[in-house]
PDB file of C-alpha atoms and ligand atoms in Angstrom:
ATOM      1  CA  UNK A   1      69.225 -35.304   9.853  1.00 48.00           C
ATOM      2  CA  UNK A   2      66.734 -33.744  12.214  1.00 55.00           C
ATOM      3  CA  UNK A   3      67.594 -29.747  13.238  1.00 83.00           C
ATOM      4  CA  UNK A   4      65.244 -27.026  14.221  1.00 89.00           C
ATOM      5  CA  UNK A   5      66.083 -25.142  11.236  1.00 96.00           C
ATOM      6  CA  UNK A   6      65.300 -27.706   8.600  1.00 97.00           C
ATOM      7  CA  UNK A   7      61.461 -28.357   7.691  1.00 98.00           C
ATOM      8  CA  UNK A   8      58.917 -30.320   5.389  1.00 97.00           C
ATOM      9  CA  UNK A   9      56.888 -27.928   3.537  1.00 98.00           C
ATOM     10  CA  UNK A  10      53.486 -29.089   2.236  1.00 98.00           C
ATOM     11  CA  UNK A  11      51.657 -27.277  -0.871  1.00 98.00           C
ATOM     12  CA  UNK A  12      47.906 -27.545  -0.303  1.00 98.00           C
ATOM     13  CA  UNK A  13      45.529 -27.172  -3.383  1.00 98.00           C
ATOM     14  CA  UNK A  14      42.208 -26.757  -2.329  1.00 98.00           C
ATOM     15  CA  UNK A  15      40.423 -24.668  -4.715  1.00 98.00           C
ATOM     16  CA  UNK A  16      40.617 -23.598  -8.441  1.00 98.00           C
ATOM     17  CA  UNK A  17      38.910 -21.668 -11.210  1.00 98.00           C
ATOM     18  CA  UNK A  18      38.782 -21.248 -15.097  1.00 98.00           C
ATOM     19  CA  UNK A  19      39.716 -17.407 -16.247  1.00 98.00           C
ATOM     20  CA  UNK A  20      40.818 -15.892 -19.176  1.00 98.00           C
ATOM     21  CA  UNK A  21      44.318 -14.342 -19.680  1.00 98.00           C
ATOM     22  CA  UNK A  22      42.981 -10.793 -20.226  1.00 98.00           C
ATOM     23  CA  UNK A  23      41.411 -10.758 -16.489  1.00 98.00           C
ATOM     24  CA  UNK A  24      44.656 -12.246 -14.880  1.00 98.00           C
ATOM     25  CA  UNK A  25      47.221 -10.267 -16.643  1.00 98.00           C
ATOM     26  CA  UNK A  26      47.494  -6.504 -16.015  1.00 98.00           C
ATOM     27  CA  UNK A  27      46.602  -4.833 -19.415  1.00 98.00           C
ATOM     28  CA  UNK A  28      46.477  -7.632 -21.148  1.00 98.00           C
ATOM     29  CA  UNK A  29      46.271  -5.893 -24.602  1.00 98.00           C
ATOM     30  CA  UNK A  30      49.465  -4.399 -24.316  1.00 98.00           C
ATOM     31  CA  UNK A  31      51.262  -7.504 -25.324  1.00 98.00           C
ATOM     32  CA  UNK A  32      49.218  -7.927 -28.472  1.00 98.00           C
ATOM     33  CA  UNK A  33      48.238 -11.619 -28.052  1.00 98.00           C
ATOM     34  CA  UNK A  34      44.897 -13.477 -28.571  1.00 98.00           C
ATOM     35  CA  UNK A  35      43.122 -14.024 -25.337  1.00 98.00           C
ATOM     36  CA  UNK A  36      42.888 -17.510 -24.412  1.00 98.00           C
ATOM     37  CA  UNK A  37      41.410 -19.747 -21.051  1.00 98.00           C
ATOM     38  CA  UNK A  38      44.262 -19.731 -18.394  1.00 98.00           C
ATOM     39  CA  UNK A  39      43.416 -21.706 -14.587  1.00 98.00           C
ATOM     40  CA  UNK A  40      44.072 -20.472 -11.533  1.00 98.00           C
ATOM     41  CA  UNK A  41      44.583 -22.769  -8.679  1.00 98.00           C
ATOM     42  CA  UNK A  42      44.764 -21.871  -5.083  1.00 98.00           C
ATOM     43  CA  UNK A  43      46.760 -22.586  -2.431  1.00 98.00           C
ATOM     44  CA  UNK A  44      47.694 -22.857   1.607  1.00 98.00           C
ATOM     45  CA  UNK A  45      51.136 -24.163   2.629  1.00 98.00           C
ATOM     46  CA  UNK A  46      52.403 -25.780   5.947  1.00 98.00           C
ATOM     47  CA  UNK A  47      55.960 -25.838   7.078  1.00 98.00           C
ATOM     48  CA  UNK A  48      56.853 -28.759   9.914  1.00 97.00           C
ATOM     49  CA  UNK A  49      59.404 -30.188  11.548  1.00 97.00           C
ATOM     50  CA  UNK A  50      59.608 -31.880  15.149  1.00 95.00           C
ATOM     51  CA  UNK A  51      59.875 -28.461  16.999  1.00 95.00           C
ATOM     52  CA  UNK A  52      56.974 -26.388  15.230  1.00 97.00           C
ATOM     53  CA  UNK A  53      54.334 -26.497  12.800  1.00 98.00           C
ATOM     54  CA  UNK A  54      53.786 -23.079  10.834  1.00 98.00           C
ATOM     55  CA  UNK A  55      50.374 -22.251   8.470  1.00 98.00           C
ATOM     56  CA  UNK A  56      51.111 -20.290   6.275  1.00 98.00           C
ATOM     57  CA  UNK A  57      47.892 -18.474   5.157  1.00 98.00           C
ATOM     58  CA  UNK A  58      44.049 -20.150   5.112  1.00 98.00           C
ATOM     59  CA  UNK A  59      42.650 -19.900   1.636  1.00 98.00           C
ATOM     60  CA  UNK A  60      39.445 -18.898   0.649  1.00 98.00           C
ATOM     61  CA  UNK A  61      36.024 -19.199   2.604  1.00 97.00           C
ATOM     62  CA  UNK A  62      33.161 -21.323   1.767  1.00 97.00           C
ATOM     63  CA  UNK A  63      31.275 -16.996   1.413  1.00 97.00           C
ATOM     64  CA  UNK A  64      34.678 -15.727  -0.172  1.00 98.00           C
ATOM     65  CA  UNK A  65      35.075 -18.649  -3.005  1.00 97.00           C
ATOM     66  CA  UNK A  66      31.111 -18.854  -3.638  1.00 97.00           C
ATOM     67  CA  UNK A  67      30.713 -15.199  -4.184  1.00 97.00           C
ATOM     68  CA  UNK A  68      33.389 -14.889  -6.803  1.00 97.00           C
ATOM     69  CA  UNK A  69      32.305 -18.232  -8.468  1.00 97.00           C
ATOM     70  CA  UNK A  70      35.450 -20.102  -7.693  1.00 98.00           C
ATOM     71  CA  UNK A  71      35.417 -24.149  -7.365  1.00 98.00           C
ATOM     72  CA  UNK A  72      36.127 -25.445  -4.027  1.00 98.00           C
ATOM     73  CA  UNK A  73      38.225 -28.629  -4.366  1.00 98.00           C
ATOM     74  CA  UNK A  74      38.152 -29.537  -0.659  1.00 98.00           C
ATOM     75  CA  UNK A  75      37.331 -27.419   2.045  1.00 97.00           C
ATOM     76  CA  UNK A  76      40.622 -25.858   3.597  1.00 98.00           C
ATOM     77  CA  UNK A  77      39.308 -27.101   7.298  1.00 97.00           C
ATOM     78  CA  UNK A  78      39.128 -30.562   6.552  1.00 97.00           C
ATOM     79  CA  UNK A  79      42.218 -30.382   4.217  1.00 98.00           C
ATOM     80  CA  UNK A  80      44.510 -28.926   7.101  1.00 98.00           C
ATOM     81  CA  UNK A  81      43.230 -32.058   9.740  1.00 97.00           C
ATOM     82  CA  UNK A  82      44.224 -33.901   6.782  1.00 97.00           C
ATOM     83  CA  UNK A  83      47.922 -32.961   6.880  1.00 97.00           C
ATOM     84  CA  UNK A  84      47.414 -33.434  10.889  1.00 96.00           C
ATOM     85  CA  UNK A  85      46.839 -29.240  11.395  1.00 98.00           C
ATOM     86  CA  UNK A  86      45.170 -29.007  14.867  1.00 97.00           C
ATOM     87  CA  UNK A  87      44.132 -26.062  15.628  1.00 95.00           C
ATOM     88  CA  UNK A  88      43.638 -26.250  19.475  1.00 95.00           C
ATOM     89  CA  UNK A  89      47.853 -26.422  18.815  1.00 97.00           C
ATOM     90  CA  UNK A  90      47.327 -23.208  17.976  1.00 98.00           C
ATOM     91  CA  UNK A  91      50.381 -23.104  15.501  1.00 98.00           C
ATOM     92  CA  UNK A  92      51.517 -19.803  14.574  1.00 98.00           C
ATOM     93  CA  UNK A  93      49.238 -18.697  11.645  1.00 98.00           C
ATOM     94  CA  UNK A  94      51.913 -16.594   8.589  1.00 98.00           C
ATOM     95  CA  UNK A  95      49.987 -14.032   6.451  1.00 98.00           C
ATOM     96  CA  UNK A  96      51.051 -13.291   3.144  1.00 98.00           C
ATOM     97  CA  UNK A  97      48.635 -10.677   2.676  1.00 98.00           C
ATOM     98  CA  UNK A  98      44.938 -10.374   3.363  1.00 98.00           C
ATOM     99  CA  UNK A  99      42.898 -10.799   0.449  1.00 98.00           C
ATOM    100  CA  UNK A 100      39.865 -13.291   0.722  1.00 98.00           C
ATOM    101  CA  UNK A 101      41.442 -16.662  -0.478  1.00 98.00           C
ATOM    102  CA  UNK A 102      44.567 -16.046   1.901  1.00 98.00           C
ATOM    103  CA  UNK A 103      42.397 -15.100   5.709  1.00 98.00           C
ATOM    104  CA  UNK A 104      39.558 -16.854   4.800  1.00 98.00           C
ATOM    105  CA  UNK A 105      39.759 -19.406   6.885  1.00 97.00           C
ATOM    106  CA  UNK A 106      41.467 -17.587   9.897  1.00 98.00           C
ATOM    107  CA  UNK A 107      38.918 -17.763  12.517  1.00 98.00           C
ATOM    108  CA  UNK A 108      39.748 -21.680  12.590  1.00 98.00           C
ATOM    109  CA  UNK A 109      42.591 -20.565  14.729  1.00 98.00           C
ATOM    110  CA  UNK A 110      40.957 -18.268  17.467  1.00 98.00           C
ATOM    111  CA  UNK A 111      44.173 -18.756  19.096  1.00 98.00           C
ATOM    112  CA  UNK A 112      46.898 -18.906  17.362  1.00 98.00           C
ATOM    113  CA  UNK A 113      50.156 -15.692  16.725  1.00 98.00           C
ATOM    114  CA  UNK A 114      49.364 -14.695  13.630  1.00 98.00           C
ATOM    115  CA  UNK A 115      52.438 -13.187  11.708  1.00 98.00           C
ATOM    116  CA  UNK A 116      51.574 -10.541   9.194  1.00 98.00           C
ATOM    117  CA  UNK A 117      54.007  -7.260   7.799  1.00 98.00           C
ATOM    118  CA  UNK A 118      52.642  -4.022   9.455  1.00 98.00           C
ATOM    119  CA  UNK A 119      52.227  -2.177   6.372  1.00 98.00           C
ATOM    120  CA  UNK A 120      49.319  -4.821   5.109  1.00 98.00           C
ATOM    121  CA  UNK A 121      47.341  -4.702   8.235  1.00 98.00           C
ATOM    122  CA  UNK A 122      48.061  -1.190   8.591  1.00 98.00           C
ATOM    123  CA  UNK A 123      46.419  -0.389   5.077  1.00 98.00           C
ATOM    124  CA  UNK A 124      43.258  -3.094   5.415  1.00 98.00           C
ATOM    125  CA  UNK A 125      42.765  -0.908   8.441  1.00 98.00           C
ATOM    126  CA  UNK A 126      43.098   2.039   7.040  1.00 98.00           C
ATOM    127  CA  UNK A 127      41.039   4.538   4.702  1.00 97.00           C
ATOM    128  CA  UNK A 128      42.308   3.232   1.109  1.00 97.00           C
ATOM    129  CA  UNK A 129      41.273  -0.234   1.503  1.00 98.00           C
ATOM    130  CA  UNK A 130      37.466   1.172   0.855  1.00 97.00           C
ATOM    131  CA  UNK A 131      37.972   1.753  -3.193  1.00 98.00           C
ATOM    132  CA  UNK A 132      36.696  -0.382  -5.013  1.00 97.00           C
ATOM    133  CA  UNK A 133      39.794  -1.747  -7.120  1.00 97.00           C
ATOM    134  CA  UNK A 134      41.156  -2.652  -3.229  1.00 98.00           C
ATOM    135  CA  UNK A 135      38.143  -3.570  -1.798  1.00 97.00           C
ATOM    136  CA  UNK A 136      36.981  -6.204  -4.538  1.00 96.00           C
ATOM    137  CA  UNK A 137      39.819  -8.404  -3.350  1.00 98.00           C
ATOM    138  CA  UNK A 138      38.812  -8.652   0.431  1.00 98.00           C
ATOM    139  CA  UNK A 139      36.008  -9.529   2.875  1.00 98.00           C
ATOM    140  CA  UNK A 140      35.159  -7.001   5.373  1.00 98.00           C
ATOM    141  CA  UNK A 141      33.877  -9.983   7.986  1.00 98.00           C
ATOM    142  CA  UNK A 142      37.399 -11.767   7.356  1.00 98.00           C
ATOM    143  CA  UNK A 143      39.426  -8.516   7.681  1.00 98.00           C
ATOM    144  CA  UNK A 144      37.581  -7.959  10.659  1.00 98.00           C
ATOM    145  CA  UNK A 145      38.536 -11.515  12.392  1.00 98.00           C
ATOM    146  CA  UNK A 146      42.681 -10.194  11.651  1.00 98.00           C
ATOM    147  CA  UNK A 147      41.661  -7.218  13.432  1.00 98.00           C
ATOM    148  CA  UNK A 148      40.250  -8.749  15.947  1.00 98.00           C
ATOM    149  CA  UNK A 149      42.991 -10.465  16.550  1.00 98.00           C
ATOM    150  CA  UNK A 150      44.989  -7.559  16.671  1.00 98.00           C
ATOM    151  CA  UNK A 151      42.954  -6.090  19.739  1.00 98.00           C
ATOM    152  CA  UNK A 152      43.779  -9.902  21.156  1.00 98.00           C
ATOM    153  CA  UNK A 153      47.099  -8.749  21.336  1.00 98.00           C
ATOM    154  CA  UNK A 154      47.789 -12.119  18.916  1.00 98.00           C
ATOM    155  CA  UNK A 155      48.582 -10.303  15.927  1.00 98.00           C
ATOM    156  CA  UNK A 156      52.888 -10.173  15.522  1.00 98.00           C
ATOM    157  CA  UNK A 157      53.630  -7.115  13.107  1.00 98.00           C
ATOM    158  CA  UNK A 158      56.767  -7.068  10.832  1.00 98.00           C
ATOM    159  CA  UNK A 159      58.773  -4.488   8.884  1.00 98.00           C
ATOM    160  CA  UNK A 160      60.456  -4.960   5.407  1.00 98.00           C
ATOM    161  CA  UNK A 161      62.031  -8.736   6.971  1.00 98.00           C
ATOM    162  CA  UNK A 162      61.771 -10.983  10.015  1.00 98.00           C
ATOM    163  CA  UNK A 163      63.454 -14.144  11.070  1.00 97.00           C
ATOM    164  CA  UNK A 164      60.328 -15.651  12.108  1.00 97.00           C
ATOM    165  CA  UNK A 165      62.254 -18.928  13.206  1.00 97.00           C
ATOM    166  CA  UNK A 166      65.309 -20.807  12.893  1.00 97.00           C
ATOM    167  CA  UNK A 167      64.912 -21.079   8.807  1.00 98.00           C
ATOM    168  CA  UNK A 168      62.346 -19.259   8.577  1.00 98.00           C
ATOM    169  CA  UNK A 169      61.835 -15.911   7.256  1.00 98.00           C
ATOM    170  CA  UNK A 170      59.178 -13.610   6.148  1.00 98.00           C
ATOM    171  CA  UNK A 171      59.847 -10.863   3.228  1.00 98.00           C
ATOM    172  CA  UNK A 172      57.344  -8.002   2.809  1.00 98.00           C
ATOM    173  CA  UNK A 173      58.045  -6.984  -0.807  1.00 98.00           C
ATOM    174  CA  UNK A 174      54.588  -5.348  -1.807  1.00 98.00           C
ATOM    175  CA  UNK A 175      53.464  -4.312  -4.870  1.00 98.00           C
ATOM    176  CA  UNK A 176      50.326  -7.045  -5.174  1.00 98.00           C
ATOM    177  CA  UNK A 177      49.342  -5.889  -1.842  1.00 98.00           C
ATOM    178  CA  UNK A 178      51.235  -3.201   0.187  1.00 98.00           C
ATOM    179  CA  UNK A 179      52.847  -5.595   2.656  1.00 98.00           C
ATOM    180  CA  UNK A 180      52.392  -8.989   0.131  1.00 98.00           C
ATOM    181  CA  UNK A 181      55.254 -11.283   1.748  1.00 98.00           C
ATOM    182  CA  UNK A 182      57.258 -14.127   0.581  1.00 98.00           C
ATOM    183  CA  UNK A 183      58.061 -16.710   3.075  1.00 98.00           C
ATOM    184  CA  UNK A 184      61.443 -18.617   2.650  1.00 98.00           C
ATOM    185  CA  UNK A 185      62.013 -22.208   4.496  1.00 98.00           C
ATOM    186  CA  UNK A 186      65.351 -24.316   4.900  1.00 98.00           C
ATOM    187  CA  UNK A 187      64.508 -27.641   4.018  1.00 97.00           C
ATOM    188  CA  UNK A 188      66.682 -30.407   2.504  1.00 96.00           C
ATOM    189  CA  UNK A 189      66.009 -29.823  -1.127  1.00 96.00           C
ATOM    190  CA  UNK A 190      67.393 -26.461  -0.041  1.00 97.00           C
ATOM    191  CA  UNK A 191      65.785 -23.015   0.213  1.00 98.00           C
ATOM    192  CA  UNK A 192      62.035 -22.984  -0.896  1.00 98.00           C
ATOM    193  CA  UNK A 193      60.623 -19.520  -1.769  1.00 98.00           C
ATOM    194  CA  UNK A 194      56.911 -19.065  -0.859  1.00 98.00           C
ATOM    195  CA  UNK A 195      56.738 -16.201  -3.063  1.00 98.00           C
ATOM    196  CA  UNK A 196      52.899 -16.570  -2.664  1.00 98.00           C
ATOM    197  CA  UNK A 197      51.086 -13.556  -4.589  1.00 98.00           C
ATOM    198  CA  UNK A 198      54.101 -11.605  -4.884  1.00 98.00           C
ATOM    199  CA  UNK A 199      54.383 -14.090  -7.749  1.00 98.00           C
ATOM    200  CA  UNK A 200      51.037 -16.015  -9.420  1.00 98.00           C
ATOM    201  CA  UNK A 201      52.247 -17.616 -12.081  1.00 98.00           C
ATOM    202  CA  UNK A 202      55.687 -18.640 -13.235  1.00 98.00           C
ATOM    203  CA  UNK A 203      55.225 -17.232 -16.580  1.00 98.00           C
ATOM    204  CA  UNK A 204      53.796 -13.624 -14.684  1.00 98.00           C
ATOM    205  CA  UNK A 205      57.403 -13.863 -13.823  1.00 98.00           C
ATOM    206  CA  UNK A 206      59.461 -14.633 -16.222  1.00 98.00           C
ATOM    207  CA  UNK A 207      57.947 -12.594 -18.841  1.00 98.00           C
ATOM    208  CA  UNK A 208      57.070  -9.690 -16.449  1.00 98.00           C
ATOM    209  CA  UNK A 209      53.585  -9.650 -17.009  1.00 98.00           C
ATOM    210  CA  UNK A 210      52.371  -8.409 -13.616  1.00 98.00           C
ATOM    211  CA  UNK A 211      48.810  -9.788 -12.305  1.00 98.00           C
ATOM    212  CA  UNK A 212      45.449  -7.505 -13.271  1.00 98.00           C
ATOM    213  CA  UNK A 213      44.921  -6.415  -9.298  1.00 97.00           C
ATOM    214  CA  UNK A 214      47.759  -4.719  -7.515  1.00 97.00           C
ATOM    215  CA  UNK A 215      48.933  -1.995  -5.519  1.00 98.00           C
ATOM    216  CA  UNK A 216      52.029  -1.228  -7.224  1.00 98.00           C
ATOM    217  CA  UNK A 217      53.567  -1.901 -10.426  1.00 98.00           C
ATOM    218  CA  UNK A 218      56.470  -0.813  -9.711  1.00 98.00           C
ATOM    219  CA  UNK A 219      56.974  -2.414  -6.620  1.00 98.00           C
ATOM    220  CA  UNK A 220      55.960  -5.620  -8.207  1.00 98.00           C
ATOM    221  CA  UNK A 221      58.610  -5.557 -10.778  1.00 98.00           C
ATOM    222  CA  UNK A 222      60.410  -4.915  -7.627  1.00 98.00           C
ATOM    223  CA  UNK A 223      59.565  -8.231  -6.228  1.00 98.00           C
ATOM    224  CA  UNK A 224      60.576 -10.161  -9.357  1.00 98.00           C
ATOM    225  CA  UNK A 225      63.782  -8.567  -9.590  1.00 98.00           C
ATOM    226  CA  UNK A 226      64.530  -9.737  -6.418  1.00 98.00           C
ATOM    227  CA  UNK A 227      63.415 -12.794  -6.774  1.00 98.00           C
ATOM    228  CA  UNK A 228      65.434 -12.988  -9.441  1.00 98.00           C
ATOM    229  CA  UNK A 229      68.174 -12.025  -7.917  1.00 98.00           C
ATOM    230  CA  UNK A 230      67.329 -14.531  -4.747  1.00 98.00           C
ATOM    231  CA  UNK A 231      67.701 -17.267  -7.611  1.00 98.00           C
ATOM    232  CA  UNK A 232      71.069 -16.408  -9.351  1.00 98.00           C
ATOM    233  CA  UNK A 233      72.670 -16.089  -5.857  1.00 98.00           C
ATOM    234  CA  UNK A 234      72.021 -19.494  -5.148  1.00 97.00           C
ATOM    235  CA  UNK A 235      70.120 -18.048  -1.987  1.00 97.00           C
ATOM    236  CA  UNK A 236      66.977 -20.331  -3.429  1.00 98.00           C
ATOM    237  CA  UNK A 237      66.744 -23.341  -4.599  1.00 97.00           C
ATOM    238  CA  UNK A 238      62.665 -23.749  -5.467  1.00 97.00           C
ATOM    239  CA  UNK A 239      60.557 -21.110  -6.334  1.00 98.00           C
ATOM    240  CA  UNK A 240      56.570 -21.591  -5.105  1.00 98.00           C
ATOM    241  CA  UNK A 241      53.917 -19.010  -6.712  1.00 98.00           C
ATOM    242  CA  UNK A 242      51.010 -18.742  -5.867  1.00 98.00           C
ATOM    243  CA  UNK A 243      48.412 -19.542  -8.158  1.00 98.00           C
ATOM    244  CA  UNK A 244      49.721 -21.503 -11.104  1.00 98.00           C
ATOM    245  CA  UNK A 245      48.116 -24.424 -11.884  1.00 98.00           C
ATOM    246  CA  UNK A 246      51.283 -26.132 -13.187  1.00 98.00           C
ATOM    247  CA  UNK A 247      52.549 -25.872  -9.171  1.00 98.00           C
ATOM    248  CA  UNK A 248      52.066 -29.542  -7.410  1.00 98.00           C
ATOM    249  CA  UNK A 249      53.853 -31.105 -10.947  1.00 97.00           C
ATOM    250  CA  UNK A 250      56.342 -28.842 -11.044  1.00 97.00           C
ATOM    251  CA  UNK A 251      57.172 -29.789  -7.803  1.00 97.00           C
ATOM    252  CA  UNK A 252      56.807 -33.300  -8.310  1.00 96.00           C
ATOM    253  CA  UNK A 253      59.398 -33.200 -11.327  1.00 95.00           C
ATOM    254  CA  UNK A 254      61.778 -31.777  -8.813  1.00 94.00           C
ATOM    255  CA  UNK A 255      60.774 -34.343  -6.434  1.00 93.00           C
ATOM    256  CA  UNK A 256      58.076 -33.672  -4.019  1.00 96.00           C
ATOM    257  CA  UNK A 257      56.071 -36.218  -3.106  1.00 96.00           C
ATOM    258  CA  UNK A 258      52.335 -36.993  -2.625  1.00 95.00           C
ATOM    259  CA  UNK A 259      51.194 -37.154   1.265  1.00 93.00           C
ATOM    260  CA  UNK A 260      51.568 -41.274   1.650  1.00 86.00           C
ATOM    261  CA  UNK A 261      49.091 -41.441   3.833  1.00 90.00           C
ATOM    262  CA  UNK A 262      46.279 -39.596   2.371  1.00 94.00           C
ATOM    263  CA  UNK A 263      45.420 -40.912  -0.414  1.00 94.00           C
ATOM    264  CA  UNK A 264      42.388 -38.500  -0.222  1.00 94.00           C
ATOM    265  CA  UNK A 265      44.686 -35.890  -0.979  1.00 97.00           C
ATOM    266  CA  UNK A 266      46.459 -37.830  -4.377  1.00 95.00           C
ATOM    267  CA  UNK A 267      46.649 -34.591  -7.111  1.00 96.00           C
ATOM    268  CA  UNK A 268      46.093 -31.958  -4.554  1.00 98.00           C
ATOM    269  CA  UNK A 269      48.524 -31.822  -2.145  1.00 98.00           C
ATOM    270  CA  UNK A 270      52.442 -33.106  -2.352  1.00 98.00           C
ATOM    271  CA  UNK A 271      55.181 -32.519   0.449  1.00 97.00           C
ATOM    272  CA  UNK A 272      58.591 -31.088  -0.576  1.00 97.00           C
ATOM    273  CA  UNK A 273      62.023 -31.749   1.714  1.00 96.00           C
ATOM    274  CA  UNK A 274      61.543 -34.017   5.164  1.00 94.00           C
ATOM    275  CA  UNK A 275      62.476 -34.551   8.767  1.00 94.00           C
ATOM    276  CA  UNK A 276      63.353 -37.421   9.740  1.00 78.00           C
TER     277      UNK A 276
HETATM  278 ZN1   ZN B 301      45.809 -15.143  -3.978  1.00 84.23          ZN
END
C-alpha cells in the first residue's frame, strides 16, 4: 500500500547528556523525592513517503551542544545524508519550536519552506525572548537564520492547527514554548504523535511533572491533557517525546526497526511504519 497520506517516520538520536532530576523537572522538591542522575537524549525526526520528504526540526549545533556541555553522538549533517536528507531537495523544514537543539542546524537548508506556528516566531522576535529564563534556551545567531528566512519570504506561519499535508498535521499547543507544536503523521502502525517538547519524557507525562524551562504551566498541563485525550480517542496510536532516553526501544518493542542499510546508525536511529 503506497498513498500520499501514509509515511515512514524516522527517529534520529544524535546527541545526549547526563542531568539530574532536580534540573529537568520543574520544582523538583515539590514531589519530595531523592534526586537522582536522569539522561536526556536528543532528537530530529523525518517523515517520507514517495511524494515528499518532511524534516522535522535540526537538533543542536556543533556552538549550541558545546556551550551547554552536551555530547554529540553524530553530527545532525552527516546523520540526515545518512537517512538520504539532501538538502539541495530543499524538503520542507517543520519547527517545533526554536530553542537551540531544535534550529540548530537550520542554515543546512538555505532553501527550504520552513513551517513554524506564528506565535513562536512571533515571540523569538519579539521583546520577551531577551530574559534570561527565555533566552538561556536559544541562540541569537540561530534565531537569526529563522528570521532570516522569514524576510526570504520562506518562512510558512501557522495558527493553533494546520494540515501541513495529506497526513500530516502540525498542533501548536504551547506551554514549553509559546507556539511548541506536536506534529502527527499517518503511517501504517497508525497515527504517530511527534509530541516533541510539548512532552520530554514519558514519565513528565504521565505523572504530570512538567519540564524545569517553560513558558506556561498551565498551558503545559494543557498539552498533556490533550494528549491524553488524543490517546483514549483512538486518534493516536504512538506517542514520540522528545527527549527520553528510553525512545528508540520503546519504539522498537512496538516494532520499529533499525535503518537496514546503515549500520552506522545501529542504536541511534530506527524507522517506524513504511511505504512500499
Ligand atoms: Zn528540546
Amino acid at each position: 500500500m503506497t498513498t500520499a497520506d501514509v509515511y515512514e517516520v524516522l527517529v534520529v538520536k544524535y546527541g545526549t547528556r547526563q542531568a539530574r532530576r532536580s534540573e529537568v523537572f520543574l520544582n523538583y522538591p515539590i514531589y519530595g523525592e531523592p534526586d537522582a542522575p536522569i539522561g536526556m537524549d536528543y532528537f530530529f525526526w523525518v517523515v517520507r513517503n514517495r511524494q515528499r520528504t518532511v524534516v522535522i526540526d535540526t537538533g543542536f549545533s556543533a556552538h549550541g551542544g558545546a556551550v551547554r556541555g552536551r555530547t554529540t553522538l553524530i553530527e545532525p549533517s552527516t546523520a540526515f545524508a545518512m537517512v538520504g536528507v539532501d538538502p539541495s531537495d530543499a524538503p520542507p523544514v517543520i519547527i517545533t519550536h526554536a530553542h537551540y537543539d531544535h534550529i540548530g542546524n537550520l542554515d543546512l537548508f538555505p532553501a527550504s519552506e520552513v513551517i513554524i506556528a506564528r506565535e513562536e516566531y512571533e515571540f523569538w522576535a519579539g521583546s520577551q525572548a531577551r530574559h534570561p529564563q527565555f533566552h538561556h534556551s536559544v541562540e541569537d545567531t540561530e534565531l537569526e537564520v529563522l528570521f532570516a528566512a522569514g524576510r526570504d519570504g520562506r518562512v510558512r506561519m501557522f495558527d493553533g492547527r494546520t494540515a501541513f499535508a495529506p497526513g500530516i498535521d502540525v498542533i501548536a499547543v504551547g506551554g514549553h514554548t509559546p507556539g511548541q507544536s506536536m506534529v502527527t503523521v499517518n503511517t501504517t502502525e497508525g497515527v504517530i504523535l511527534l509530541a516533541s517538547d510539548a512532552i520530554h519524557y514519558v514519565e513528565e507525562f504521565e505523572r504530570g511533572m512538567p519540564f524545569a524551562f517553560l513558558a506556561s504551566t498551565v498551558d503545559t498541563y494543557a498539552a498533556f491533557d490533550l494528549v491524553r485525550q488524543m490517546l483514549a480517542a483512538g486518534d493516536v496510536a504512538h506517542l514520540i517525546t522528545g527527549h527520553d532516553p528510553q525512545t528508540l526501544r520503546r519504539l522498537e518493542e512496538a516494532g520499529a526497526v533499525p535503518l537496514p542499510d546503515r549500520p552506522e546508525l545501529a542504536g541511534l536511529a530506527v524507522r517506524i511504519g513504511h511505504v512500499d
